[in-house]
Amino acid sequence: VDEDGRLAALYRKTHLFGSAEKAAFSPGERLGPIFELVGGVRCALLICYDIEFPEAVRSLALAGASLIITPTANFEPYSFVNQSIVRVRAFESHVSLVYANWAGHTSEDGVRFNGQSVVASPQGELLLSLGESEEGLFFASLPPSCLAGAGAALEGHDDFYLRDRRPALYDQAAVRAAAPHKFEARRPRPLSTVKCIHGCCDDGQHGADAGEMLAYGRLWALHQLAPFADSGLRLAGVLGAAGPVDA
């Protein structure tokens, strides 16, 4: 309902949590719609469990939402959703996110609703963070980027996910069609046949001290990785006894 009391949007929860919800309800079949509130902020709704699916938030961001409002009834032991996942969802899709949770209530069967309502910015910062039992009407100042659409807060940043995403890679048909790498394990030669790293013998008579085993392990790793290395590719960080090794 907008500031004039008119119906702005209808949304039905699309992801049902657990067997009890699935037995009592049928899920909504579509996300959205995108609607405008005061000042032209483009908004969308999700409900409770919906927010835990990155695809839902990303889809709304790509459709133009810059503020996602999520009423919820989250409970223990899922406080990590309030504390971490909400911030991550806001950051990875560059949207502001309101997560308004039920607080100060325990159901007859012992379910304790964990409060901790939050408002997160497109940078993943908390603009508002409440305690487990805090109830009431609270206010938070949203960033100016809310008026400019999803992603505006991260334009020009290196970590601008909406710009850098590659949808063709995520298509399930493309994933299924991708040929797996063929890998054939190759057993290393016995340690006794490897030239001593001290350069003074060929029969490994110094034994397998820690330095020799480390150097030999690195060489064996190179041996295993060689089929996957493009011509001239440097396997950074893999060091032999004499320093970096090129494959």
XYZ file of C-alpha atoms in Angstrom:
247
model
C 0.000 0.000 0.000
C 1.507 3.355 -1.006
C 1.506 6.699 0.819
C -1.939 7.501 -0.608
C -3.477 4.253 0.590
C -3.592 2.710 -2.852
C -2.607 -0.875 -3.554
C 0.928 -0.787 -4.943
C 1.739 -4.505 -5.207
C 0.622 -8.012 -4.352
C 3.166 -10.744 -3.668
C 2.877 -14.347 -2.534
C 5.787 -16.103 -0.873
C 7.560 -18.229 -3.489
C 9.810 -20.417 -1.284
C 8.103 -22.440 1.443
C 10.103 -23.460 4.505
C 9.875 -27.003 5.849
C 7.160 -29.635 5.714
C 4.641 -27.683 7.815
C 4.524 -24.719 5.420
C 4.443 -26.994 2.397
C 1.476 -28.859 3.884
C -0.462 -25.677 4.687
C 0.282 -23.365 1.750
C 0.953 -23.323 -1.954
C 3.841 -21.159 -3.171
C 3.574 -18.103 -5.361
C 4.576 -18.633 -8.956
C 6.342 -15.374 -9.783
C 8.620 -12.728 -8.298
C 7.790 -9.048 -8.302
C 6.233 -6.780 -9.267
C 8.523 -3.771 -9.039
C 6.669 -0.754 -7.637
C 7.544 2.805 -6.630
C 7.217 4.393 -3.210
C 7.819 7.948 -1.978
C 10.446 9.746 -4.024
C 10.409 7.255 -6.856
C 12.321 4.493 -5.046
C 11.822 1.255 -6.988
C 10.896 -1.507 -4.543
C 10.103 -5.200 -4.474
C 8.865 -7.643 -1.852
C 10.205 -10.948 -0.619
C 8.882 -12.883 2.379
C 10.948 -14.626 5.050
C 12.671 -17.703 3.544
C 12.678 -16.090 0.069
C 15.609 -13.881 1.062
C 17.847 -16.901 1.590
C 17.861 -17.586 -2.162
C 20.389 -15.377 -3.960
C 18.598 -15.946 -7.268
C 15.463 -14.208 -5.952
C 17.294 -11.062 -4.867
C 19.443 -10.969 -8.006
C 16.389 -11.344 -10.262
C 14.651 -8.393 -8.599
C 17.815 -6.286 -8.824
C 18.137 -7.047 -12.527
C 14.485 -6.073 -12.966
C 15.285 -2.654 -11.526
C 14.531 -2.880 -7.802
C 16.875 -0.849 -5.602
C 15.065 -1.558 -2.301
C 13.827 -4.999 -1.275
C 11.444 -5.165 1.678
C 11.236 -8.478 3.534
C 8.767 -9.128 6.359
C 9.773 -12.314 8.128
C 9.246 -14.605 11.096
C 12.718 -16.031 11.512
C 13.537 -18.009 14.644
C 16.325 -19.724 16.535
C 18.747 -21.246 15.602
C 18.820 -19.233 12.344
C 20.178 -15.916 13.613
C 23.004 -16.108 11.059
C 20.402 -15.174 8.437
C 19.703 -11.855 10.196
C 23.332 -11.232 11.061
C 25.113 -12.328 7.889
C 23.002 -13.520 4.968
C 20.925 -10.346 4.713
C 24.065 -8.210 4.432
C 25.529 -10.559 1.835
C 22.332 -10.493 -0.248
C 22.360 -6.688 -0.220
C 26.019 -6.531 -1.199
C 26.081 -9.183 -3.902
C 23.124 -7.627 -5.776
C 23.894 -3.981 -4.867
C 20.484 -3.232 -3.347
C 19.252 -1.841 -0.047
C 17.428 -4.464 1.973
C 14.931 -4.190 4.841
C 14.520 -7.350 6.949
C 11.698 -6.838 9.464
C 11.486 -9.806 11.814
C 9.057 -10.882 14.527
C 10.517 -10.199 17.963
C 9.723 -10.872 21.600
C 7.575 -13.939 21.038
C 7.844 -17.660 21.730
C 5.220 -19.975 20.284
C 3.312 -22.629 22.244
C 5.574 -25.332 20.859
C 8.716 -23.493 21.978
C 9.769 -21.720 18.773
C 11.522 -18.494 19.766
C 11.376 -15.788 17.112
C 14.732 -14.055 17.157
C 14.017 -10.412 16.305
C 17.280 -8.776 15.150
C 15.625 -6.808 12.364
C 18.143 -5.062 10.111
C 18.435 -2.628 7.238
C 21.441 -3.214 4.976
C 22.971 -0.924 2.361
C 24.214 -1.918 -1.125
C 27.726 -2.008 0.391
C 26.583 -4.586 2.959
C 26.706 -2.067 5.811
C 24.096 -2.139 8.561
C 22.017 1.042 8.527
C 19.854 -0.285 11.364
C 20.356 -3.262 13.662
C 17.935 -4.203 16.452
C 18.192 -6.646 19.317
C 16.371 -9.943 19.768
C 13.438 -8.464 21.702
C 13.295 -4.888 20.354
C 9.835 -3.989 19.073
C 8.466 -0.730 17.720
C 8.667 1.694 14.822
C 12.223 2.467 13.732
C 13.725 4.636 10.999
C 16.818 4.321 8.828
C 18.220 6.662 6.184
C 18.647 4.927 2.848
C 21.541 5.907 0.567
C 20.888 8.302 -2.330
C 21.684 5.450 -4.734
C 18.208 4.071 -3.977
C 16.835 6.690 -6.342
C 19.246 5.755 -9.102
C 18.362 2.065 -9.375
C 20.059 -1.207 -8.500
C 23.822 -1.150 -8.730
C 24.186 2.643 -8.710
C 26.084 2.554 -5.410
C 28.769 0.286 -6.893
C 29.175 1.850 -10.355
C 32.882 2.188 -11.090
C 33.920 -0.231 -8.321
C 35.984 -3.312 -9.079
C 33.426 -5.534 -7.349
C 30.411 -4.509 -9.444
C 28.699 -7.886 -9.733
C 25.767 -6.754 -11.873
C 28.252 -5.599 -14.513
C 30.695 -8.492 -14.281
C 28.281 -11.407 -14.184
C 28.373 -13.874 -17.123
C 24.865 -15.333 -17.534
C 25.837 -17.767 -20.289
C 28.060 -19.614 -17.820
C 25.224 -20.158 -15.349
C 22.740 -21.731 -17.748
C 22.082 -25.313 -16.666
C 22.085 -26.640 -20.224
C 25.514 -25.113 -20.767
C 26.797 -26.635 -17.528
C 25.527 -30.098 -18.489
C 27.050 -29.819 -21.950
C 30.488 -28.846 -20.689
C 32.923 -31.723 -21.188
C 34.663 -32.738 -17.956
C 38.444 -32.704 -17.809
C 39.974 -36.102 -18.305
C 42.284 -36.835 -15.425
C 44.523 -39.839 -15.129
C 46.365 -40.159 -11.861
C 50.071 -40.786 -12.279
C 51.968 -42.390 -9.486
C 55.317 -40.774 -8.701
C 58.568 -42.620 -9.018
C 59.872 -44.205 -5.806
C 61.871 -41.751 -3.764
C 65.006 -43.872 -4.213
C 65.004 -43.149 -7.975
C 64.787 -39.369 -7.576
C 68.020 -37.413 -7.758
C 69.082 -36.189 -4.338
C 68.199 -32.508 -3.912
C 71.681 -31.907 -2.500
C 73.109 -32.912 -5.916
C 75.590 -35.348 -4.425
C 74.001 -38.740 -5.089
C 71.387 -40.502 -7.200
C 70.169 -43.167 -4.823
C 68.364 -41.078 -2.221
C 70.866 -42.149 0.437
C 70.204 -39.029 2.482
C 66.755 -40.450 3.204
C 63.400 -38.688 3.215
C 64.022 -35.739 5.488
C 61.363 -33.007 5.641
C 63.060 -30.768 3.070
C 63.418 -33.543 0.517
C 59.840 -34.700 0.936
C 58.523 -31.143 0.514
C 60.553 -30.556 -2.649
C 59.596 -33.949 -4.030
C 55.913 -33.361 -3.235
C 55.974 -30.099 -5.170
C 57.587 -31.715 -8.177
C 55.000 -34.504 -8.076
C 52.221 -31.876 -7.966
C 53.686 -30.278 -11.101
C 53.794 -33.689 -12.728
C 50.068 -34.172 -12.010
C 49.073 -30.663 -13.112
C 51.087 -30.666 -16.333
C 48.239 -32.004 -18.550
C 46.089 -29.023 -17.559
C 48.702 -26.313 -18.032
C 48.480 -24.222 -21.191
C 51.715 -23.602 -23.030
C 53.782 -21.086 -21.113
C 51.454 -21.121 -18.070
C 53.324 -20.495 -14.863
C 52.125 -22.537 -11.925
C 52.630 -19.776 -9.403
C 53.514 -20.714 -5.874
C 54.742 -24.207 -6.684
C 58.393 -24.137 -5.761
C 61.045 -26.728 -6.386
C 64.356 -26.963 -4.542
C 65.915 -24.273 -6.778
C 62.957 -21.845 -6.811
C 59.934 -21.330 -9.103
C 59.277 -23.929 -11.756
C 57.670 -23.217 -15.139
C 55.383 -25.773 -16.740
